[in-house]
């Protein structure tokens, strides 16, 4: 059975699922028991009991409809428990990335006016407690880990909160509130991860979120037998909608990874049927498979290349609506046994499909997974659109695009120069043959936010006079499929006045196994250059083959610089003159969330990266390329 009875609020979703699965023993969530090192199911009965207990506690502590309840936590069962408890009493979830430092946590608590905080580890609890002095609105911190200094009136443990909630006798009030939540009520404040400027609170109503969840169900079937390994931050709209509300409302099970660092180990243990991720994971898997083939010698490399060719041919036949012939099917069976089975096993062996979002999936990576028999559905959206605006159809994905516009939203392309609408598609009646030129992507519909919290000027900037939400992305329609080019704000204007979008160039460079990360530079410069983070293992292998070593700063090895310079020139061979990368410098430390060069959703902070490596950048423009 797929998606439940219709629902138009998160509260109604919970009530319907609670009633459906009461007494059945159906697993809702799952987690790793760190003591026994075994994966443990959490039934719907157990989840519902904890949700109602925490809801009773919040009501007893004075939390009113519309009040904000912050969740400062990694992905774990307590996150949806806290969220659902807030939803059924009409409160508003404020998800906070656990990677944020204490001052930013306090800033979000102040901006949102949160009255309660649910925090996870000792580190997160310290951040929450430290904010109390400057956030007087916060009445209570619920600590999943024992707080330093013990419990106080404003700081209680998770177990104490549940016990107080069960003893409070607020069950009838909780039920009454749940039944009176309306679609227009505020459900969540989703703070943008902030590649530039300060984070903004996106105001998401119950209508916004549930419309998007139901649209996902309409396009991509989720069954009661499905499960997902959850590791993307629940504070972000992508995981909240696709990896949480969609799976839960479809009757599937959400199993929480031990941590973001253990995903590769957890996958074959949990054996999920659906994988939701950002492109980074798929890129890493692809790079590891390619590396293993290249290191296996000429014979293994030829077998690998043959298998990919066979898989690509099979995928092409199926995209065309045809079943592969007998010979091709037999070849594909051999290719799977010799090459692709290892990939499937590493992913658990049960993946029905994977979903990629949050950034563009390199076409070479998408093509590889398609050839390997792993269906990767690439989608597109923003926090402001709940988030999915488009996704590839399950039966007819087109690699390199983000697919068809979703139900209940309309997407348009507006020329960047004339302001003329080049074409628009409404998700329930899209013209399959529509093709347009490139322009800014606009959106309106049920899942588009009402505005930013406490920021009327910022809200006015992103909505035009006709009510279109301006995404800030550039794209075009190709035969009814949406293709994304890049962010408008990422556009580089060279000294010669040429407009260049770095995204496609970075994607081409990243296709090399030698490249881990790349950032193209060139604003107000004579030509383009690039900062490249090499793949450590691939560079070491190249060095060993060439009889040289990799120093701590790879720029000190002329062979390494020459290797990547040649790569850039090879990738630029067919590019326009102003789109050629003419020089490179190497960066030893990967861009990461921990060093502040990636947002919590793994997007590069371009200005910060350029600033941190200004010396390398300047060197590329003072030494002849």
Coordinates of C-alpha atoms in Angstrom, one line a residue:
X1 CA 0.0 0.0 0.0
X2 CA 1.4 3.4 -0.9
X3 CA 0.7 6.9 0.5
X4 CA -1.8 6.9 3.0
X5 CA -5.1 8.5 3.1
X6 CA -5.0 12.1 1.8
X7 CA -3.7 14.6 4.3
X8 CA -3.3 18.3 4.2
X9 CA -1.3 18.9 7.4
X10 CA 1.6 17.2 9.1
X11 CA -0.7 16.6 12.1
X12 CA -3.3 14.9 9.9
X13 CA -0.5 12.7 8.4
X14 CA 0.5 11.6 11.9
X15 CA -3.0 10.9 13.1
X16 CA -3.8 8.8 10.0
X17 CA -0.6 6.8 10.2
X18 CA -1.0 6.3 14.0
X19 CA -4.5 4.9 13.4
X20 CA -3.5 2.7 10.5
X21 CA -0.6 1.0 12.2
X22 CA -1.8 0.8 15.8
X23 CA -1.2 -2.6 17.2
X24 CA 0.3 -4.0 13.9
X25 CA 4.0 -3.9 15.1
X26 CA 4.8 -2.1 11.9
X27 CA 8.3 -0.5 12.0
X28 CA 8.3 3.2 11.6
X29 CA 12.0 4.0 12.3
X30 CA 15.2 2.2 13.0
X31 CA 18.6 2.9 14.6
X32 CA 21.9 1.3 15.6
X33 CA 22.1 0.1 19.2
X34 CA 25.7 1.2 20.0
X35 CA 26.1 -1.2 22.8
X36 CA 25.0 -4.4 21.0
X37 CA 26.0 -3.1 17.5
X38 CA 22.7 -4.3 16.1
X39 CA 20.0 -2.5 14.2
X40 CA 16.8 -2.0 16.2
X41 CA 13.3 -1.3 14.8
X42 CA 11.1 1.3 16.4
X43 CA 7.4 0.4 15.9
X44 CA 4.6 2.9 15.1
X45 CA 3.1 2.2 18.5
X46 CA 6.4 3.2 20.3
X47 CA 6.9 6.2 18.1
X48 CA 3.3 7.5 18.6
X49 CA 3.6 7.0 22.3
X50 CA 6.8 9.1 22.5
X51 CA 5.3 11.8 20.2
X52 CA 2.3 12.2 22.4
X53 CA 4.3 12.2 25.6
X54 CA 6.6 14.9 24.3
X55 CA 3.7 16.9 23.0
X56 CA 2.1 16.7 26.4
X57 CA 5.3 17.9 28.0
X58 CA 5.5 20.9 25.6
X59 CA 1.9 21.8 26.3
X60 CA 2.4 21.6 30.0
X61 CA 5.4 23.9 29.6
X62 CA 3.2 26.5 28.0
X63 CA 4.0 26.0 24.3
X64 CA 1.1 27.5 22.3
X65 CA 0.0 27.1 18.6
X66 CA 2.4 29.1 16.5
X67 CA 5.2 29.0 19.0
X68 CA 8.6 27.8 17.6
X69 CA 10.3 24.7 18.9
X70 CA 13.9 24.3 17.7
X71 CA 15.6 20.9 17.1
X72 CA 19.4 21.0 17.3
X73 CA 20.3 17.4 16.4
X74 CA 21.9 15.0 14.0
X75 CA 19.6 12.6 12.3
X76 CA 18.3 10.1 14.9
X77 CA 14.8 8.9 15.9
X78 CA 14.4 11.7 18.4
X79 CA 14.4 14.2 15.5
X80 CA 11.1 13.1 13.9
X81 CA 9.7 12.5 17.4
X82 CA 10.3 16.1 18.4
X83 CA 9.1 17.4 15.0
X84 CA 5.8 15.4 15.1
X85 CA 5.2 16.4 18.8
X86 CA 5.5 20.1 17.7
X87 CA 3.3 19.5 14.6
X88 CA 0.4 17.9 16.5
X89 CA 0.1 20.8 19.0
X90 CA 0.2 23.5 16.2
X91 CA 3.8 24.6 17.0
X92 CA 6.4 25.3 14.4
X93 CA 9.6 23.3 13.9
X94 CA 12.9 25.2 13.6
X95 CA 15.6 22.8 12.5
X96 CA 19.1 23.9 13.2
X97 CA 22.2 22.3 11.6
X98 CA 24.3 20.6 14.3
X99 CA 27.4 21.7 12.5
X100 CA 26.7 25.4 13.3
X101 CA 28.9 27.0 15.9
X102 CA 27.2 28.3 19.2
X103 CA 26.9 32.0 18.1
X104 CA 25.0 31.0 14.9
X105 CA 22.8 28.7 16.9
X106 CA 22.0 31.5 19.3
X107 CA 21.3 33.8 16.3
X108 CA 18.7 31.4 14.9
X109 CA 17.1 31.0 18.2
X110 CA 16.8 34.7 18.6
X111 CA 15.6 35.3 15.1
X112 CA 12.9 32.6 15.3
X113 CA 11.9 33.5 18.8
X114 CA 12.0 29.8 19.8
X115 CA 10.4 28.9 23.1
X116 CA 11.9 25.4 23.4
X117 CA 15.0 23.6 22.2
X118 CA 15.5 19.9 21.8
X119 CA 19.2 19.1 21.6
X120 CA 21.1 15.9 21.1
X121 CA 24.7 15.3 22.1
X122 CA 26.6 16.9 24.9
X123 CA 28.1 19.3 22.4
X124 CA 24.7 20.4 21.1
X125 CA 23.3 20.6 24.6
X126 CA 26.2 23.0 25.5
X127 CA 25.3 25.2 22.5
X128 CA 21.7 25.3 23.5
X129 CA 22.4 26.0 27.2
X130 CA 24.9 28.7 26.3
X131 CA 22.2 30.5 24.4
X132 CA 19.8 30.8 27.3
X133 CA 21.3 34.0 28.6
X134 CA 20.7 35.9 25.4
X135 CA 17.5 34.1 24.4
X136 CA 15.1 34.7 27.3
X137 CA 12.2 33.4 25.2
X138 CA 13.6 29.8 25.5
X139 CA 11.7 28.3 28.4
X140 CA 13.2 24.8 28.3
X141 CA 16.0 22.8 26.7
X142 CA 15.3 19.1 26.4
X143 CA 18.6 17.3 26.4
X144 CA 19.0 13.9 24.8
X145 CA 22.4 13.6 26.5
X146 CA 22.8 14.4 30.2
X147 CA 23.4 18.1 30.6
X148 CA 26.5 19.3 32.3
X149 CA 25.5 20.5 35.8
X150 CA 22.4 18.3 35.9
X151 CA 18.8 19.2 35.3
X152 CA 17.3 22.6 36.2
X153 CA 13.9 24.3 35.7
X154 CA 15.0 25.3 32.1
X155 CA 17.1 22.2 31.3
X156 CA 15.7 18.6 31.5
X157 CA 16.6 15.3 30.0
X158 CA 14.7 13.5 27.2
X159 CA 13.6 10.8 29.7
X160 CA 12.3 13.5 32.2
X161 CA 10.4 15.3 29.4
X162 CA 8.7 12.1 28.3
X163 CA 7.9 11.1 31.9
X164 CA 6.5 14.6 32.7
X165 CA 4.5 14.5 29.4
X166 CA 2.9 11.2 30.2
X167 CA 2.0 12.3 33.8
X168 CA 0.7 15.7 32.7
X169 CA -2.7 14.5 31.7
X170 CA -2.8 16.7 28.6
X171 CA -3.8 14.0 26.1
X172 CA -7.2 15.4 25.3
X173 CA -5.7 18.9 24.7
X174 CA -3.0 17.4 22.4
X175 CA -5.7 15.5 20.4
X176 CA -7.9 18.6 20.1
X177 CA -5.0 20.7 18.9
X178 CA -4.0 18.1 16.4
X179 CA -7.5 18.0 14.9
X180 CA -7.6 21.8 14.5
X181 CA -4.3 22.4 12.7
X182 CA -5.1 23.9 9.3
X183 CA -3.2 23.8 6.0
X184 CA -2.5 27.5 6.2
X185 CA -0.8 27.3 9.6
X186 CA 2.9 27.6 9.8
X187 CA 4.6 24.2 10.0
X188 CA 8.3 24.9 9.9
X189 CA 11.0 27.6 9.6
X190 CA 13.7 26.1 7.4
X191 CA 16.8 28.2 7.6
X192 CA 18.8 28.5 4.4
X193 CA 22.4 27.2 4.7
X194 CA 23.8 30.5 3.5
X195 CA 26.3 30.3 0.7
X196 CA 26.3 34.1 0.8
X197 CA 25.0 36.4 3.6
X198 CA 23.2 35.3 6.7
X199 CA 20.7 32.4 6.8
X200 CA 17.0 33.3 6.2
X201 CA 14.1 31.5 7.8
X202 CA 11.9 30.1 5.0
X203 CA 8.2 30.1 6.2
X204 CA 6.8 26.7 5.3
X205 CA 3.0 26.2 5.9
X206 CA 1.5 22.7 6.3
X207 CA 0.0 23.3 2.7
X208 CA 3.5 23.9 1.3
X209 CA 5.0 20.8 2.8
X210 CA 2.2 18.3 2.3
X211 CA 1.5 19.4 -1.2
X212 CA 5.1 18.6 -2.1
X213 CA 5.0 15.3 -0.3
X214 CA 1.8 14.3 -2.1
X215 CA 3.3 15.4 -5.4
X216 CA 6.3 13.1 -4.7
X217 CA 3.9 10.2 -4.1
X218 CA 2.1 11.0 -7.3
X219 CA 5.3 10.7 -9.4
X220 CA 7.4 8.2 -7.4
X221 CA 5.7 5.2 -5.7
X222 CA 6.7 4.5 -2.1
X223 CA 5.5 1.3 -0.6
X224 CA 5.1 -0.1 2.9
X225 CA 7.9 -2.5 2.2
X226 CA 10.4 0.4 1.4
X227 CA 13.1 1.6 3.7
X228 CA 15.6 4.4 3.5
X229 CA 18.9 5.1 5.2
X230 CA 18.7 8.7 6.5
X231 CA 21.9 10.7 6.7
X232 CA 21.3 14.1 5.0
X233 CA 20.6 16.8 7.5
X234 CA 16.9 16.9 8.5
X235 CA 17.2 20.6 9.0
X236 CA 17.2 20.9 5.2
X237 CA 14.1 20.9 3.1
X238 CA 15.4 18.1 0.8
X239 CA 15.7 15.4 3.5
X240 CA 12.7 16.7 5.4
X241 CA 10.4 16.2 2.4
X242 CA 11.9 13.2 0.6
X243 CA 13.8 11.2 3.2
X244 CA 11.4 11.9 6.1
X245 CA 7.8 12.9 5.3
X246 CA 7.5 11.1 2.0
X247 CA 8.8 7.8 3.4
X248 CA 6.8 8.0 6.6
X249 CA 3.5 8.9 4.9
X250 CA 4.0 6.1 2.4
X251 CA 4.3 3.6 5.2
X252 CA 8.0 3.0 4.7
X253 CA 10.7 2.7 7.4
X254 CA 13.4 5.3 8.0
X255 CA 16.6 3.9 9.4
X256 CA 19.1 6.5 10.8
X257 CA 22.7 6.1 9.9
X258 CA 25.1 5.9 12.8
X259 CA 26.7 9.1 11.5
X260 CA 27.5 10.8 8.2
X261 CA 31.0 9.1 8.3
X262 CA 29.6 5.6 8.5
X263 CA 27.2 5.6 5.5
X264 CA 29.4 3.3 3.4
X265 CA 29.5 0.8 6.2
X266 CA 25.8 1.2 7.1
X267 CA 24.4 0.7 3.6
X268 CA 25.2 -3.0 3.3
X269 CA 24.0 -3.6 6.8
X270 CA 20.7 -1.8 6.6
X271 CA 20.0 -2.8 3.0
X272 CA 17.6 0.0 2.1
X273 CA 15.4 -0.1 -0.9
X274 CA 15.6 3.7 -1.5
X275 CA 18.7 5.9 -1.3
X276 CA 18.3 9.7 -0.9
X277 CA 21.5 11.6 -1.3
X278 CA 23.4 14.6 -2.7
X279 CA 25.6 14.0 -5.7
X280 CA 28.7 13.8 -3.5
X281 CA 28.0 10.3 -2.4
X282 CA 27.3 9.1 -6.0
X283 CA 30.5 10.8 -7.1
X284 CA 32.5 9.0 -4.4
X285 CA 31.0 5.6 -5.3
X286 CA 31.7 6.2 -9.0
X287 CA 35.3 7.3 -8.3
X288 CA 36.0 4.2 -6.2
X289 CA 34.6 1.8 -8.8
X290 CA 36.6 3.5 -11.6
X291 CA 39.8 3.5 -9.5
X292 CA 39.4 -0.2 -8.7
X293 CA 39.1 -1.0 -12.4
X294 CA 42.1 1.1 -13.3
X295 CA 44.3 -0.5 -10.6
X296 CA 43.2 -4.0 -11.6
X297 CA 45.4 -4.1 -14.7
X298 CA 44.6 -3.9 -18.4
X299 CA 42.4 -7.0 -18.5
X300 CA 40.2 -5.8 -15.7
X301 CA 40.0 -2.4 -17.2
X302 CA 38.9 -3.8 -20.6
X303 CA 36.2 -5.9 -18.8
X304 CA 35.0 -2.9 -16.9
X305 CA 34.8 -0.8 -20.1
X306 CA 33.0 -3.6 -21.9
X307 CA 30.5 -3.9 -19.0
X308 CA 29.8 -0.2 -19.0
X309 CA 29.2 -0.3 -22.7
X310 CA 26.8 -3.2 -22.4
X311 CA 24.9 -1.4 -19.6
X312 CA 24.7 1.8 -21.5
X313 CA 23.2 -0.1 -24.5
X314 CA 20.6 -1.8 -22.2
X315 CA 19.7 1.6 -20.7
X316 CA 19.3 3.2 -24.1
X317 CA 16.9 0.4 -25.2
X318 CA 14.8 0.7 -22.1
X319 CA 14.7 4.5 -22.4
X320 CA 13.3 4.0 -25.9
X321 CA 10.6 1.8 -24.5
X322 CA 12.0 -1.4 -25.9
X323 CA 13.2 -4.6 -24.1
X324 CA 16.8 -5.5 -24.9
X325 CA 17.3 -8.4 -27.2
X326 CA 18.2 -11.9 -26.1
X327 CA 22.0 -11.4 -26.8
X328 CA 22.1 -8.0 -25.1
X329 CA 20.3 -9.4 -22.0
X330 CA 22.7 -12.3 -21.8
X331 CA 25.7 -9.9 -22.1
X332 CA 24.1 -7.7 -19.4
X333 CA 23.8 -10.6 -17.0
X334 CA 27.5 -11.4 -17.5
X335 CA 28.4 -7.7 -17.0
X336 CA 26.4 -7.6 -13.8
X337 CA 28.0 -10.7 -12.4
X338 CA 31.5 -9.6 -13.3
X339 CA 31.4 -5.9 -12.6
X340 CA 28.2 -4.4 -11.4
X341 CA 27.2 -6.8 -8.6
X342 CA 30.0 -5.5 -6.4
X343 CA 28.5 -2.0 -6.7
X344 CA 25.0 -3.3 -5.8
X345 CA 26.3 -5.2 -2.8
X346 CA 28.1 -2.1 -1.5
X347 CA 24.7 -0.3 -1.7
X348 CA 22.9 -3.1 0.2
X349 CA 21.7 -5.1 -2.8
X350 CA 18.1 -4.0 -2.6
X351 CA 18.0 -0.5 -4.0
X352 CA 14.9 0.0 -6.2
X353 CA 16.0 3.6 -7.0
X354 CA 18.1 6.4 -5.7
X355 CA 17.2 10.1 -5.5
X356 CA 19.8 12.8 -6.1
X357 CA 19.2 16.4 -5.2
X358 CA 20.7 19.5 -3.6
X359 CA 23.1 20.1 -6.5
X360 CA 23.7 19.0 -10.1
X361 CA 24.6 15.3 -10.6
X362 CA 27.5 15.1 -13.1
X363 CA 26.2 13.5 -16.3
X364 CA 29.1 11.1 -16.4
X365 CA 28.1 9.8 -13.0
X366 CA 24.4 9.5 -13.8
X367 CA 25.2 7.7 -17.0
X368 CA 27.4 5.2 -15.1
X369 CA 24.8 4.4 -12.5
X370 CA 22.2 4.0 -15.3
X371 CA 24.5 1.5 -17.1
X372 CA 25.1 -0.3 -13.8
X373 CA 21.4 -0.8 -13.4
X374 CA 20.9 1.6 -10.5
X375 CA 18.1 4.0 -11.3
X376 CA 19.1 7.5 -10.0
X377 CA 16.2 10.0 -10.1
X378 CA 17.7 13.5 -10.2
X379 CA 15.4 16.3 -9.0
X380 CA 15.6 20.0 -8.5
X381 CA 14.2 22.5 -6.0
X382 CA 15.0 25.0 -3.3
X383 CA 14.3 25.4 0.4
X384 CA 11.8 28.1 -0.7
X385 CA 9.8 25.5 -2.7
X386 CA 9.4 22.8 -0.1
X387 CA 11.7 21.8 -2.0
X388 CA 10.9 19.8 -5.2
X389 CA 10.0 21.6 -8.3
X390 CA 10.9 18.9 -10.8
X391 CA 12.2 15.4 -10.9
X392 CA 13.0 12.8 -13.6
X393 CA 10.1 10.4 -14.3
X394 CA 10.7 7.0 -12.9
X395 CA 10.2 5.2 -16.2
X396 CA 11.8 7.7 -18.5
X397 CA 14.7 9.5 -16.8
X398 CA 16.9 11.7 -18.9
X399 CA 20.5 12.0 -17.6
X400 CA 21.7 15.6 -17.4
X401 CA 18.2 17.0 -16.8
X402 CA 16.1 17.3 -13.6
X403 CA 13.0 15.9 -15.4
X404 CA 9.4 17.1 -15.4
X405 CA 7.7 19.8 -13.4
X406 CA 5.9 18.5 -10.4
X407 CA 2.1 18.6 -9.8
X408 CA 0.7 21.7 -8.2
X409 CA 3.5 24.0 -9.3
X410 CA 4.1 25.9 -12.5
X411 CA 7.7 26.6 -13.7
X412 CA 8.6 29.2 -16.3
X413 CA 11.7 30.3 -18.1
X414 CA 12.3 34.1 -18.4
X415 CA 14.8 35.6 -20.7
X416 CA 17.6 37.3 -18.7
X417 CA 17.8 40.3 -21.0
X418 CA 14.3 41.1 -22.3
X419 CA 12.3 39.7 -19.3
X420 CA 10.0 37.9 -21.7
X421 CA 8.6 34.5 -20.6
X422 CA 10.1 32.0 -23.0
X423 CA 7.8 29.1 -21.9
X424 CA 6.0 27.6 -18.9
X425 CA 4.9 24.2 -17.8
X426 CA 2.2 23.4 -15.3
X427 CA 3.0 20.1 -13.6
X428 CA -0.3 18.4 -14.3
X429 CA -0.5 19.3 -18.0
X430 CA 3.0 19.9 -19.2
X431 CA 3.5 20.0 -23.0
X432 CA 6.0 17.2 -23.5
X433 CA 7.6 18.8 -26.6
X434 CA 8.3 22.3 -25.1
X435 CA 11.8 23.5 -25.8
X436 CA 13.1 27.0 -24.9
X437 CA 16.2 29.0 -24.7
X438 CA 18.0 29.6 -21.4
X439 CA 16.8 32.0 -18.8
X440 CA 15.9 32.4 -15.2
X441 CA 13.7 29.7 -13.7
X442 CA 10.5 31.0 -12.1
X443 CA 8.0 29.1 -10.0
X444 CA 4.6 29.5 -8.3
X445 CA 2.2 27.1 -6.8
X446 CA 1.1 25.2 -3.7
X447 CA 4.7 24.3 -2.5
X448 CA 6.2 27.8 -2.9
X449 CA 6.8 29.6 0.4
X450 CA 4.9 32.6 1.7
X451 CA 8.1 34.5 2.4
X452 CA 11.0 34.8 4.8
X453 CA 10.6 35.1 8.5
X454 CA 10.9 38.7 9.7
X455 CA 12.4 39.7 6.4
X456 CA 9.8 41.6 4.2
X457 CA 12.5 43.2 2.1
X458 CA 14.2 39.9 1.3
X459 CA 10.8 38.4 0.5
X460 CA 9.9 41.3 -1.9
X461 CA 13.2 40.8 -3.7
X462 CA 12.4 37.2 -4.7
X463 CA 8.8 37.6 -5.8
X464 CA 8.0 39.7 -8.9
X465 CA 4.8 41.7 -9.6
X466 CA 3.1 38.7 -11.1
X467 CA 3.7 36.5 -8.1
X468 CA 6.5 34.4 -9.6
X469 CA 9.2 33.2 -7.2
X470 CA 12.6 34.0 -8.7
X471 CA 14.8 31.0 -8.1
X472 CA 18.0 32.6 -9.1
X473 CA 18.8 29.6 -11.2
X474 CA 19.4 29.5 -15.0
X475 CA 17.9 26.7 -17.1
X476 CA 15.9 25.8 -20.1
X477 CA 13.2 23.3 -21.2
X478 CA 14.3 20.5 -23.6
X479 CA 11.4 18.5 -24.9
X480 CA 9.5 19.0 -21.7
X481 CA 12.5 18.2 -19.4
X482 CA 14.1 20.9 -17.3
X483 CA 17.8 21.4 -17.6
X484 CA 19.7 23.5 -15.0
X485 CA 22.7 25.6 -16.1
X486 CA 23.9 27.3 -12.9
X487 CA 23.1 29.9 -10.3
X488 CA 22.8 33.5 -11.6
X489 CA 24.9 34.7 -8.7
X490 CA 27.6 32.3 -9.7
X491 CA 28.0 33.8 -13.1
X492 CA 31.5 35.1 -13.8
X493 CA 31.9 38.2 -15.8
X494 CA 35.4 38.3 -17.2
X495 CA 37.5 41.4 -17.8
X496 CA 36.5 41.2 -21.4
X497 CA 32.8 41.3 -20.5
X498 CA 32.0 37.7 -21.3
X499 CA 29.5 35.9 -19.1
X500 CA 30.5 32.5 -17.9
X501 CA 28.7 30.0 -15.8
X502 CA 31.3 27.9 -13.9
X503 CA 29.0 24.9 -13.0
X504 CA 29.2 23.1 -16.3
X505 CA 33.0 23.7 -16.5
X506 CA 33.5 22.4 -12.9
X507 CA 31.3 19.3 -13.8
X508 CA 33.5 18.5 -16.8
X509 CA 36.7 18.8 -14.7
X510 CA 35.2 16.7 -11.9
X511 CA 34.6 13.8 -14.2
X512 CA 38.3 12.9 -14.0
X513 CA 39.2 10.4 -11.3
X514 CA 42.1 12.7 -10.4
X515 CA 39.8 15.5 -9.2
X516 CA 38.0 15.4 -5.9
X517 CA 36.7 19.0 -5.9
X518 CA 37.1 22.1 -8.1
X519 CA 36.2 25.8 -8.1
X520 CA 36.5 27.9 -11.2
X521 CA 37.7 31.5 -10.8
X522 CA 37.7 34.4 -13.1
X523 CA 35.5 37.3 -12.0
X524 CA 36.9 40.6 -13.6
X525 CA 40.0 38.6 -14.7
X526 CA 41.4 38.2 -18.2
X527 CA 40.8 34.4 -18.3
X528 CA 39.5 31.5 -16.2
X529 CA 41.5 29.5 -13.7
X530 CA 40.7 26.8 -11.2
X531 CA 41.5 25.7 -7.7
X532 CA 41.5 21.9 -7.7
X533 CA 41.5 19.5 -4.7
X534 CA 43.1 16.3 -6.0
X535 CA 41.8 12.9 -5.2
X536 CA 44.5 11.7 -2.8
X537 CA 44.6 8.1 -3.9
X538 CA 44.5 8.8 -7.6
X539 CA 47.3 11.4 -7.3
X540 CA 49.4 9.0 -5.3
X541 CA 48.9 6.3 -7.9
X542 CA 49.9 8.7 -10.7
X543 CA 53.0 9.8 -8.7
X544 CA 54.0 6.2 -8.1
X545 CA 53.6 5.4 -11.8
X546 CA 55.7 8.4 -12.7
X547 CA 58.4 7.8 -10.2
X548 CA 57.8 11.0 -8.2
X549 CA 56.3 11.8 -4.8
X550 CA 53.5 14.0 -3.6
X551 CA 54.7 16.7 -1.1
X552 CA 52.5 18.2 1.6
X553 CA 51.7 21.1 -0.8
X554 CA 51.1 19.4 -4.2
X555 CA 52.0 22.7 -6.0
X556 CA 55.6 22.0 -5.0
X557 CA 55.6 19.0 -7.3
X558 CA 55.9 20.3 -10.9
X559 CA 54.7 16.9 -12.2
X560 CA 51.4 17.3 -10.2
X561 CA 50.8 20.8 -11.5
X562 CA 51.6 19.7 -15.1
X563 CA 49.2 16.7 -14.7
X564 CA 46.2 18.9 -13.7
X565 CA 47.1 21.7 -16.2
X566 CA 47.1 19.1 -19.0
X567 CA 43.7 17.8 -17.7
X568 CA 42.2 21.3 -17.7
X569 CA 43.5 21.9 -21.3
X570 CA 42.1 18.5 -22.4
X571 CA 38.6 19.4 -20.9
X572 CA 38.7 22.8 -22.6
X573 CA 39.6 21.5 -26.0
X574 CA 36.1 22.0 -27.4
X575 CA 35.1 25.0 -25.2
X576 CA 34.7 28.6 -26.3
X577 CA 37.8 30.7 -25.8
X578 CA 36.3 32.6 -22.8
X579 CA 35.3 29.3 -21.2
X580 CA 38.7 27.7 -21.2
X581 CA 40.5 27.1 -17.9
X582 CA 44.0 28.4 -18.6
X583 CA 45.8 27.6 -15.3
X584 CA 45.3 25.6 -12.1
X585 CA 46.6 25.5 -8.6
X586 CA 46.2 22.6 -6.2
X587 CA 44.6 22.7 -2.8
X588 CA 45.7 19.9 -0.3
X589 CA 42.8 20.3 2.2
X590 CA 39.3 19.4 0.9
X591 CA 36.6 21.9 1.1
X592 CA 34.4 20.8 4.0
X593 CA 31.7 21.8 6.4
X594 CA 34.2 21.6 9.2
X595 CA 36.6 24.1 7.7
X596 CA 33.7 26.4 6.7
X597 CA 34.2 26.1 3.0
X598 CA 31.0 24.1 2.4
X599 CA 27.6 24.8 3.6
X600 CA 25.8 22.1 5.7
X601 CA 24.2 21.0 2.5
X602 CA 27.6 20.5 0.8
X603 CA 27.5 23.6 -1.4
X604 CA 30.8 25.5 -1.9
X605 CA 31.1 28.9 -0.3
X606 CA 32.7 30.4 -3.3
X607 CA 33.7 33.7 -1.9
X608 CA 35.3 32.2 1.2
X609 CA 37.2 29.7 -0.9
X610 CA 38.6 32.4 -3.2
X611 CA 39.5 34.5 -0.1
X612 CA 41.2 31.7 1.7
X613 CA 43.3 30.8 -1.3
X614 CA 43.7 34.4 -2.6
X615 CA 47.5 33.8 -2.8
X616 CA 47.1 30.9 -5.1
X617 CA 44.6 32.7 -7.2
X618 CA 46.7 35.8 -7.5
X619 CA 49.7 33.6 -8.5
X620 CA 47.8 32.3 -11.5
X621 CA 47.3 35.8 -12.8
X622 CA 50.8 37.0 -12.1
X623 CA 52.6 34.0 -13.7
X624 CA 51.9 33.5 -17.4
X625 CA 49.5 30.7 -17.9

